[in-house]
PDB file of C-alpha atoms and ligand atoms in Angstrom:
ATOM      1  CA  UNK A   1      22.069-125.834 -16.733  1.00  0.00           C
ATOM      2  CA  UNK A   2      24.345-122.630 -16.145  1.00  0.00           C
ATOM      3  CA  UNK A   3      26.403-121.715 -19.140  1.00  0.00           C
ATOM      4  CA  UNK A   4      30.233-121.565 -18.671  1.00  0.00           C
ATOM      5  CA  UNK A   5      30.262-117.485 -18.837  1.00  0.00           C
ATOM      6  CA  UNK A   6      27.569-117.535 -15.904  1.00  0.00           C
ATOM      7  CA  UNK A   7      29.898-119.755 -13.873  1.00  0.00           C
ATOM      8  CA  UNK A   8      32.589-117.279 -14.562  1.00  0.00           C
ATOM      9  CA  UNK A   9      30.792-114.206 -13.690  1.00  0.00           C
ATOM     10  CA  UNK A  10      29.701-116.119 -10.191  1.00  0.00           C
ATOM     11  CA  UNK A  11      33.128-117.195  -9.498  1.00  0.00           C
ATOM     12  CA  UNK A  12      34.237-113.870 -10.062  1.00  0.00           C
ATOM     13  CA  UNK A  13      31.799-112.023  -8.083  1.00  0.00           C
ATOM     14  CA  UNK A  14      32.505-114.647  -5.186  1.00  0.00           C
ATOM     15  CA  UNK A  15      36.117-113.865  -5.652  1.00  0.00           C
ATOM     16  CA  UNK A  16      35.765-110.250  -5.188  1.00  0.00           C
ATOM     17  CA  UNK A  17      33.455-110.444  -1.986  1.00  0.00           C
ATOM     18  CA  UNK A  18      35.901-113.076  -0.360  1.00  0.00           C
ATOM     19  CA  UNK A  19      39.040-111.306  -1.365  1.00  0.00           C
ATOM     20  CA  UNK A  20      41.115-114.544  -1.606  1.00  0.00           C
ATOM     21  CA  UNK A  21      42.211-114.519  -5.234  1.00  0.00           C
ATOM     22  CA  UNK A  22      42.385-110.903  -6.150  1.00  0.00           C
ATOM     23  CA  UNK A  23      44.057-108.425  -4.364  1.00  0.00           C
ATOM     24  CA  UNK A  24      42.517-105.671  -2.724  1.00  0.00           C
ATOM     25  CA  UNK A  25      43.296-102.982  -5.679  1.00  0.00           C
ATOM     26  CA  UNK A  26      41.162-105.057  -8.003  1.00  0.00           C
ATOM     27  CA  UNK A  27      38.221-105.282  -5.742  1.00  0.00           C
ATOM     28  CA  UNK A  28      34.798-104.151  -6.825  1.00  0.00           C
ATOM     29  CA  UNK A  29      34.476-100.695  -5.642  1.00  0.00           C
ATOM     30  CA  UNK A  30      32.019-100.784  -2.829  1.00  0.00           C
ATOM     31  CA  UNK A  31      34.546-103.097  -0.814  1.00  0.00           C
ATOM     32  CA  UNK A  32      37.510-101.397  -1.656  1.00  0.00           C
ATOM     33  CA  UNK A  33      39.062 -99.854   1.423  1.00  0.00           C
ATOM     34  CA  UNK A  34      37.285-102.629   3.594  1.00  0.00           C
ATOM     35  CA  UNK A  35      38.637-105.374   5.744  1.00  0.00           C
ATOM     36  CA  UNK A  36      36.880-108.536   6.430  1.00  0.00           C
ATOM     37  CA  UNK A  37      37.378-110.361   9.166  1.00  0.00           C
ATOM     38  CA  UNK A  38      35.493-113.695   9.744  1.00  0.00           C
ATOM     39  CA  UNK A  39      34.305-114.503  12.941  1.00  0.00           C
ATOM     40  CA  UNK A  40      33.573-118.355  12.145  1.00  0.00           C
ATOM     41  CA  UNK A  41      35.042-121.689  13.211  1.00  0.00           C
ATOM     42  CA  UNK A  42      35.842-124.354  10.749  1.00  0.00           C
ATOM     43  CA  UNK A  43      33.014-126.998  11.575  1.00  0.00           C
ATOM     44  CA  UNK A  44      34.865-130.996  11.806  1.00  0.00           C
ATOM     45  CA  UNK A  45      34.305-133.879  13.885  1.00  0.00           C
ATOM     46  CA  UNK A  46      36.313-132.508  16.728  1.00  0.00           C
ATOM     47  CA  UNK A  47      34.458-129.108  17.216  1.00  0.00           C
ATOM     48  CA  UNK A  48      33.203-128.815  20.856  1.00  0.00           C
ATOM     49  CA  UNK A  49      29.522-129.102  21.514  1.00  0.00           C
ATOM     50  CA  UNK A  50      27.458-128.249  24.250  1.00  0.00           C
ATOM     51  CA  UNK A  51      26.795-131.329  26.525  1.00  0.00           C
ATOM     52  CA  UNK A  52      24.015-133.328  25.065  1.00  0.00           C
ATOM     53  CA  UNK A  53      24.037-131.835  21.877  1.00  0.00           C
ATOM     54  CA  UNK A  54      25.011-133.847  18.481  1.00  0.00           C
ATOM     55  CA  UNK A  55      28.125-133.023  16.790  1.00  0.00           C
ATOM     56  CA  UNK A  56      29.065-132.101  13.348  1.00  0.00           C
ATOM     57  CA  UNK A  57      29.722-135.405  11.020  1.00  0.00           C
ATOM     58  CA  UNK A  58      30.670-135.215   7.354  1.00  0.00           C
ATOM     59  CA  UNK A  59      30.386-138.715   5.491  1.00  0.00           C
ATOM     60  CA  UNK A  60      31.576-138.969   1.674  1.00  0.00           C
ATOM     61  CA  UNK A  61      29.072-139.933  -0.583  1.00  0.00           C
ATOM     62  CA  UNK A  62      31.415-139.495  -3.732  1.00  0.00           C
ATOM     63  CA  UNK A  63      34.965-139.366  -4.181  1.00  0.00           C
ATOM     64  CA  UNK A  64      36.797-137.261  -6.409  1.00  0.00           C
ATOM     65  CA  UNK A  65      38.016-140.742  -8.366  1.00  0.00           C
ATOM     66  CA  UNK A  66      34.834-141.005  -9.469  1.00  0.00           C
ATOM     67  CA  UNK A  67      34.678-137.567 -11.342  1.00  0.00           C
ATOM     68  CA  UNK A  68      33.252-135.379  -9.017  1.00  0.00           C
ATOM     69  CA  UNK A  69      33.529-135.051  -4.993  1.00  0.00           C
ATOM     70  CA  UNK A  70      30.692-134.640  -2.587  1.00  0.00           C
ATOM     71  CA  UNK A  71      29.912-135.413   0.949  1.00  0.00           C
ATOM     72  CA  UNK A  72      26.468-134.988   3.039  1.00  0.00           C
ATOM     73  CA  UNK A  73      26.888-133.627   6.690  1.00  0.00           C
ATOM     74  CA  UNK A  74      24.968-133.752   9.934  1.00  0.00           C
ATOM     75  CA  UNK A  75      24.863-131.577  13.078  1.00  0.00           C
ATOM     76  CA  UNK A  76      22.751-130.322  15.594  1.00  0.00           C
ATOM     77  CA  UNK A  77      21.278-126.857  14.801  1.00  0.00           C
ATOM     78  CA  UNK A  78      23.591-125.287  17.464  1.00  0.00           C
ATOM     79  CA  UNK A  79      26.973-126.304  16.764  1.00  0.00           C
ATOM     80  CA  UNK A  80      30.018-124.325  15.601  1.00  0.00           C
ATOM     81  CA  UNK A  81      29.492-120.664  15.443  1.00  0.00           C
ATOM     82  CA  UNK A  82      25.747-120.086  14.958  1.00  0.00           C
ATOM     83  CA  UNK A  83      22.801-118.058  15.603  1.00  0.00           C
ATOM     84  CA  UNK A  84      19.970-118.926  18.065  1.00  0.00           C
ATOM     85  CA  UNK A  85      16.618-117.832  16.676  1.00  0.00           C
ATOM     86  CA  UNK A  86      14.046-116.315  18.851  1.00  0.00           C
ATOM     87  CA  UNK A  87      11.875-119.749  18.502  1.00  0.00           C
ATOM     88  CA  UNK A  88      14.826-121.145  20.481  1.00  0.00           C
ATOM     89  CA  UNK A  89      13.492-120.090  23.794  1.00  0.00           C
ATOM     90  CA  UNK A  90       9.644-118.407  22.872  1.00  0.00           C
ATOM     91  CA  UNK A  91       6.806-120.012  21.543  1.00  0.00           C
ATOM     92  CA  UNK A  92       5.965-117.320  19.398  1.00  0.00           C
ATOM     93  CA  UNK A  93       9.110-116.371  18.623  1.00  0.00           C
ATOM     94  CA  UNK A  94      10.163-115.997  15.053  1.00  0.00           C
ATOM     95  CA  UNK A  95      11.891-119.553  13.619  1.00  0.00           C
ATOM     96  CA  UNK A  96      15.317-119.424  11.798  1.00  0.00           C
ATOM     97  CA  UNK A  97      14.050-118.709   8.135  1.00  0.00           C
ATOM     98  CA  UNK A  98      11.802-115.912   9.312  1.00  0.00           C
ATOM     99  CA  UNK A  99      13.976-113.965  10.823  1.00  0.00           C
ATOM    100  CA  UNK A 100      14.940-111.070   7.852  1.00  0.00           C
ATOM    101  CA  UNK A 101      18.478-110.266   7.025  1.00  0.00           C
ATOM    102  CA  UNK A 102      17.528-106.579   8.218  1.00  0.00           C
ATOM    103  CA  UNK A 103      17.880-108.331  11.767  1.00  0.00           C
ATOM    104  CA  UNK A 104      20.776-109.865  10.877  1.00  0.00           C
ATOM    105  CA  UNK A 105      23.153-106.948   9.828  1.00  0.00           C
ATOM    106  CA  UNK A 106      24.100-104.335  11.782  1.00  0.00           C
ATOM    107  CA  UNK A 107      26.976-102.074  13.625  1.00  0.00           C
ATOM    108  CA  UNK A 108      29.137-104.363  15.952  1.00  0.00           C
ATOM    109  CA  UNK A 109      30.015-103.503  19.319  1.00  0.00           C
ATOM    110  CA  UNK A 110      32.838-105.393  21.110  1.00  0.00           C
ATOM    111  CA  UNK A 111      33.230-105.721  25.108  1.00  0.00           C
ATOM    112  CA  UNK A 112      36.463-107.148  25.880  1.00  0.00           C
ATOM    113  CA  UNK A 113      36.128-108.989  29.275  1.00  0.00           C
ATOM    114  CA  UNK A 114      39.522-110.976  29.063  1.00  0.00           C
ATOM    115  CA  UNK A 115      41.098-109.879  32.117  1.00  0.00           C
ATOM    116  CA  UNK A 116      37.838-110.763  34.505  1.00  0.00           C
ATOM    117  CA  UNK A 117      37.680-114.132  32.777  1.00  0.00           C
ATOM    118  CA  UNK A 118      41.412-115.277  33.401  1.00  0.00           C
ATOM    119  CA  UNK A 119      40.497-114.824  36.937  1.00  0.00           C
ATOM    120  CA  UNK A 120      36.710-116.075  36.693  1.00  0.00           C
ATOM    121  CA  UNK A 121      35.854-118.456  34.306  1.00  0.00           C
ATOM    122  CA  UNK A 122      32.309-118.208  35.613  1.00  0.00           C
ATOM    123  CA  UNK A 123      31.738-114.408  34.621  1.00  0.00           C
ATOM    124  CA  UNK A 124      28.400-113.104  33.970  1.00  0.00           C
ATOM    125  CA  UNK A 125      29.116-110.074  31.736  1.00  0.00           C
ATOM    126  CA  UNK A 126      26.665-107.621  33.477  1.00  0.00           C
ATOM    127  CA  UNK A 127      25.608-103.905  32.901  1.00  0.00           C
ATOM    128  CA  UNK A 128      28.732-102.783  34.820  1.00  0.00           C
ATOM    129  CA  UNK A 129      31.075-104.101  32.013  1.00  0.00           C
ATOM    130  CA  UNK A 130      28.773-102.421  29.701  1.00  0.00           C
ATOM    131  CA  UNK A 131      28.649 -99.278  31.202  1.00  0.00           C
ATOM    132  CA  UNK A 132      32.411 -99.216  31.623  1.00  0.00           C
ATOM    133  CA  UNK A 133      32.232 -99.994  28.053  1.00  0.00           C
ATOM    134  CA  UNK A 134      30.326 -97.242  27.156  1.00  0.00           C
ATOM    135  CA  UNK A 135      32.384 -94.642  29.299  1.00  0.00           C
ATOM    136  CA  UNK A 136      35.375 -95.191  27.316  1.00  0.00           C
ATOM    137  CA  UNK A 137      33.951 -95.744  23.835  1.00  0.00           C
ATOM    138  CA  UNK A 138      30.434 -93.776  23.722  1.00  0.00           C
ATOM    139  CA  UNK A 139      26.811 -95.380  24.101  1.00  0.00           C
ATOM    140  CA  UNK A 140      26.046 -98.376  22.042  1.00  0.00           C
ATOM    141  CA  UNK A 141      23.982 -97.681  18.697  1.00  0.00           C
ATOM    142  CA  UNK A 142      20.732 -98.623  18.526  1.00  0.00           C
ATOM    143  CA  UNK A 143      20.238-101.988  15.934  1.00  0.00           C
ATOM    144  CA  UNK A 144      23.624-103.195  17.205  1.00  0.00           C
ATOM    145  CA  UNK A 145      25.024-106.665  17.904  1.00  0.00           C
ATOM    146  CA  UNK A 146      26.744-106.598  21.156  1.00  0.00           C
ATOM    147  CA  UNK A 147      29.586-109.204  21.647  1.00  0.00           C
ATOM    148  CA  UNK A 148      31.683-110.574  24.379  1.00  0.00           C
ATOM    149  CA  UNK A 149      35.308-110.879  23.857  1.00  0.00           C
ATOM    150  CA  UNK A 150      36.168-113.525  26.767  1.00  0.00           C
ATOM    151  CA  UNK A 151      39.282-115.249  25.247  1.00  0.00           C
ATOM    152  CA  UNK A 152      37.694-118.418  25.494  1.00  0.00           C
ATOM    153  CA  UNK A 153      38.357-118.605  21.667  1.00  0.00           C
ATOM    154  CA  UNK A 154      41.667-119.812  22.308  1.00  0.00           C
ATOM    155  CA  UNK A 155      40.561-123.254  23.623  1.00  0.00           C
ATOM    156  CA  UNK A 156      38.421-124.331  20.685  1.00  0.00           C
ATOM    157  CA  UNK A 157      40.964-126.727  19.215  1.00  0.00           C
ATOM    158  CA  UNK A 158      40.747-128.491  22.689  1.00  0.00           C
ATOM    159  CA  UNK A 159      37.292-129.498  23.029  1.00  0.00           C
ATOM    160  CA  UNK A 160      37.617-130.857  27.002  1.00  0.00           C
ATOM    161  CA  UNK A 161      38.910-126.907  27.812  1.00  0.00           C
ATOM    162  CA  UNK A 162      36.479-125.548  25.670  1.00  0.00           C
ATOM    163  CA  UNK A 163      33.216-127.215  27.564  1.00  0.00           C
ATOM    164  CA  UNK A 164      35.442-126.918  30.599  1.00  0.00           C
ATOM    165  CA  UNK A 165      33.268-129.727  32.825  1.00  0.00           C
ATOM    166  CA  UNK A 166      33.579-129.138  36.520  1.00  0.00           C
ATOM    167  CA  UNK A 167      33.416-131.477  39.491  1.00  0.00           C
ATOM    168  CA  UNK A 168      29.702-130.379  39.821  1.00  0.00           C
ATOM    169  CA  UNK A 169      29.485-131.810  36.030  1.00  0.00           C
ATOM    170  CA  UNK A 170      28.363-128.494  34.761  1.00  0.00           C
ATOM    171  CA  UNK A 171      30.173-126.813  31.921  1.00  0.00           C
ATOM    172  CA  UNK A 172      32.378-123.837  33.490  1.00  0.00           C
ATOM    173  CA  UNK A 173      32.233-120.850  30.906  1.00  0.00           C
ATOM    174  CA  UNK A 174      31.352-117.050  30.953  1.00  0.00           C
ATOM    175  CA  UNK A 175      28.113-115.607  29.498  1.00  0.00           C
ATOM    176  CA  UNK A 176      26.167-112.650  29.980  1.00  0.00           C
ATOM    177  CA  UNK A 177      23.630-111.765  32.912  1.00  0.00           C
ATOM    178  CA  UNK A 178      19.838-111.468  32.703  1.00  0.00           C
ATOM    179  CA  UNK A 179      20.080-107.996  33.377  1.00  0.00           C
ATOM    180  CA  UNK A 180      22.612-107.315  30.661  1.00  0.00           C
ATOM    181  CA  UNK A 181      20.131-108.752  28.012  1.00  0.00           C
ATOM    182  CA  UNK A 182      17.202-106.778  29.523  1.00  0.00           C
ATOM    183  CA  UNK A 183      19.576-103.309  29.633  1.00  0.00           C
ATOM    184  CA  UNK A 184      20.563-104.096  25.776  1.00  0.00           C
ATOM    185  CA  UNK A 185      17.418-104.826  24.589  1.00  0.00           C
ATOM    186  CA  UNK A 186      15.085-102.087  26.444  1.00  0.00           C
ATOM    187  CA  UNK A 187      17.804 -99.200  27.099  1.00  0.00           C
ATOM    188  CA  UNK A 188      20.060 -99.719  23.837  1.00  0.00           C
ATOM    189  CA  UNK A 189      17.614-101.790  21.339  1.00  0.00           C
ATOM    190  CA  UNK A 190      20.625-104.181  20.668  1.00  0.00           C
ATOM    191  CA  UNK A 191      19.143-106.783  18.214  1.00  0.00           C
ATOM    192  CA  UNK A 192      21.787-109.720  18.779  1.00  0.00           C
ATOM    193  CA  UNK A 193      24.095-110.517  21.562  1.00  0.00           C
ATOM    194  CA  UNK A 194      27.056-112.675  20.880  1.00  0.00           C
ATOM    195  CA  UNK A 195      29.646-114.640  22.865  1.00  0.00           C
ATOM    196  CA  UNK A 196      32.861-116.711  21.857  1.00  0.00           C
ATOM    197  CA  UNK A 197      31.913-119.468  24.146  1.00  0.00           C
ATOM    198  CA  UNK A 198      29.130-122.377  23.831  1.00  0.00           C
ATOM    199  CA  UNK A 199      26.180-120.131  24.920  1.00  0.00           C
ATOM    200  CA  UNK A 200      25.304-116.642  25.902  1.00  0.00           C
ATOM    201  CA  UNK A 201      24.340-117.830  29.582  1.00  0.00           C
ATOM    202  CA  UNK A 202      27.040-118.617  31.923  1.00  0.00           C
ATOM    203  CA  UNK A 203      28.055-122.517  31.524  1.00  0.00           C
ATOM    204  CA  UNK A 204      26.531-123.053  34.917  1.00  0.00           C
ATOM    205  CA  UNK A 205      23.098-121.645  34.511  1.00  0.00           C
ATOM    206  CA  UNK A 206      20.467-124.193  34.377  1.00  0.00           C
ATOM    207  CA  UNK A 207      17.604-122.168  33.658  1.00  0.00           C
ATOM    208  CA  UNK A 208      19.294-119.453  30.521  1.00  0.00           C
ATOM    209  CA  UNK A 209      17.962-116.481  31.890  1.00  0.00           C
ATOM    210  CA  UNK A 210      19.791-114.451  29.258  1.00  0.00           C
ATOM    211  CA  UNK A 211      18.223-116.672  26.410  1.00  0.00           C
ATOM    212  CA  UNK A 212      14.753-116.126  27.876  1.00  0.00           C
ATOM    213  CA  UNK A 213      15.099-112.491  28.328  1.00  0.00           C
ATOM    214  CA  UNK A 214      16.683-111.716  25.054  1.00  0.00           C
ATOM    215  CA  UNK A 215      15.243-113.811  22.690  1.00  0.00           C
ATOM    216  CA  UNK A 216      12.033-113.666  24.259  1.00  0.00           C
ATOM    217  CA  UNK A 217      12.231-109.868  22.961  1.00  0.00           C
ATOM    218  CA  UNK A 218      12.874-110.991  19.508  1.00  0.00           C
ATOM    219  CA  UNK A 219      16.544-110.686  19.442  1.00  0.00           C
ATOM    220  CA  UNK A 220      19.234-113.364  18.479  1.00  0.00           C
ATOM    221  CA  UNK A 221      22.026-114.897  19.917  1.00  0.00           C
ATOM    222  CA  UNK A 222      25.449-115.619  18.442  1.00  0.00           C
ATOM    223  CA  UNK A 223      27.975-118.324  20.096  1.00  0.00           C
ATOM    224  CA  UNK A 224      31.182-119.842  19.460  1.00  0.00           C
ATOM    225  CA  UNK A 225      32.345-116.739  17.487  1.00  0.00           C
ATOM    226  CA  UNK A 226      36.234-116.454  16.989  1.00  0.00           C
ATOM    227  CA  UNK A 227      38.744-113.563  15.960  1.00  0.00           C
ATOM    228  CA  UNK A 228      37.309-111.092  18.273  1.00  0.00           C
ATOM    229  CA  UNK A 229      40.668-109.822  18.846  1.00  0.00           C
ATOM    230  CA  UNK A 230      41.217-108.587  15.411  1.00  0.00           C
ATOM    231  CA  UNK A 231      38.292-105.968  15.870  1.00  0.00           C
ATOM    232  CA  UNK A 232      37.869-102.478  17.286  1.00  0.00           C
ATOM    233  CA  UNK A 233      35.688-102.061  20.041  1.00  0.00           C
ATOM    234  CA  UNK A 234      33.192-100.128  18.080  1.00  0.00           C
ATOM    235  CA  UNK A 235      33.192 -99.197  14.229  1.00  0.00           C
ATOM    236  CA  UNK A 236      32.916-102.623  12.538  1.00  0.00           C
ATOM    237  CA  UNK A 237      29.797-103.964  10.621  1.00  0.00           C
ATOM    238  CA  UNK A 238      28.539-107.201  11.119  1.00  0.00           C
ATOM    239  CA  UNK A 239      26.759-109.718   8.381  1.00  0.00           C
ATOM    240  CA  UNK A 240      25.284-112.959   9.950  1.00  0.00           C
ATOM    241  CA  UNK A 241      24.100-115.616   7.172  1.00  0.00           C
ATOM    242  CA  UNK A 242      22.637-118.625   8.843  1.00  0.00           C
ATOM    243  CA  UNK A 243      21.310-121.652   6.985  1.00  0.00           C
ATOM    244  CA  UNK A 244      17.691-120.694   6.116  1.00  0.00           C
ATOM    245  CA  UNK A 245      16.497-123.769   7.754  1.00  0.00           C
ATOM    246  CA  UNK A 246      12.568-123.802   7.708  1.00  0.00           C
ATOM    247  CA  UNK A 247      11.038-124.112  11.380  1.00  0.00           C
ATOM    248  CA  UNK A 248      14.667-124.167  12.811  1.00  0.00           C
ATOM    249  CA  UNK A 249      15.711-123.112  16.260  1.00  0.00           C
ATOM    250  CA  UNK A 250      18.706-121.814  14.963  1.00  0.00           C
ATOM    251  CA  UNK A 251      21.102-122.565  12.497  1.00  0.00           C
ATOM    252  CA  UNK A 252      25.046-122.579  11.572  1.00  0.00           C
ATOM    253  CA  UNK A 253      26.152-119.602  10.093  1.00  0.00           C
ATOM    254  CA  UNK A 254      29.108-117.703   8.492  1.00  0.00           C
ATOM    255  CA  UNK A 255      29.719-114.658  10.646  1.00  0.00           C
ATOM    256  CA  UNK A 256      31.640-111.719   8.921  1.00  0.00           C
ATOM    257  CA  UNK A 257      32.527-108.770  10.215  1.00  0.00           C
ATOM    258  CA  UNK A 258      33.160-105.502   7.897  1.00  0.00           C
ATOM    259  CA  UNK A 259      35.822-102.843   8.784  1.00  0.00           C
ATOM    260  CA  UNK A 260      37.100 -99.680   7.167  1.00  0.00           C
ATOM    261  CA  UNK A 261      40.974-100.213   6.835  1.00  0.00           C
ATOM    262  CA  UNK A 262      41.041 -96.428   7.977  1.00  0.00           C
ATOM    263  CA  UNK A 263      39.362 -97.342  11.180  1.00  0.00           C
ATOM    264  CA  UNK A 264      41.668 -99.006  13.424  1.00  0.00           C
ATOM    265  CA  UNK A 265      41.097 -99.352  17.355  1.00  0.00           C
ATOM    266  CA  UNK A 266      38.433 -97.035  19.055  1.00  0.00           C
TER     267      UNK A 266
HETATM  268 ZN1   ZN B 301      22.847-121.669  20.243  1.00  0.00          ZN
END
């Protein structure tokens, strides 16, 4: 059993890390001057799911009236804000618990395609969009996470509009093209790709070329991100903490961006 002092120490460290209980001026020195942006949706039983997936459920085991409060939850691995491990699309790819934290932290690049998506929900973010971003903001650094801000996160609370099933019975939302995945993996040595929709492939895709190309090369995908509007095009640092599921094809994650206060938009 932990002593009270140990609990107190743990509580203080967590409070300092999250910054909810202590003001910025009281933070431990390494986090002073940094802004923390949570890119994670809340999980609940109305969280949108990819067609065919198993949604999030919370079942109470002990109510607080009995002296303490605890639940059990169940969900598909790819529900809510989550990571796709290489094993999701690659027979010899790493499963979730085998992806090291070195491959889950890195500089963050945010490509804004909201204007295009407003006109075309089936948009595939392609090399053209990446090059346009690089011309404006500089080359994508090696070891980065490259995410698309499509504006889709604003639909999250309306699951029907987030999934956006069409007359063809296929979901319609934006994603990345296969060539974008290959360019980022091979030419830019990106370790992660991410998006604020249900999938890094466009919704109508049936063969998931972005997943095959990027996870096949050992990268990870981040799906159902939020709060991307609160980030600059580059300059933030990403920390991804998925559940360490043994043999998992992926897993729900807390995804957090760190941004120096003196670096606003770039
Ligand atoms: Zn996934």
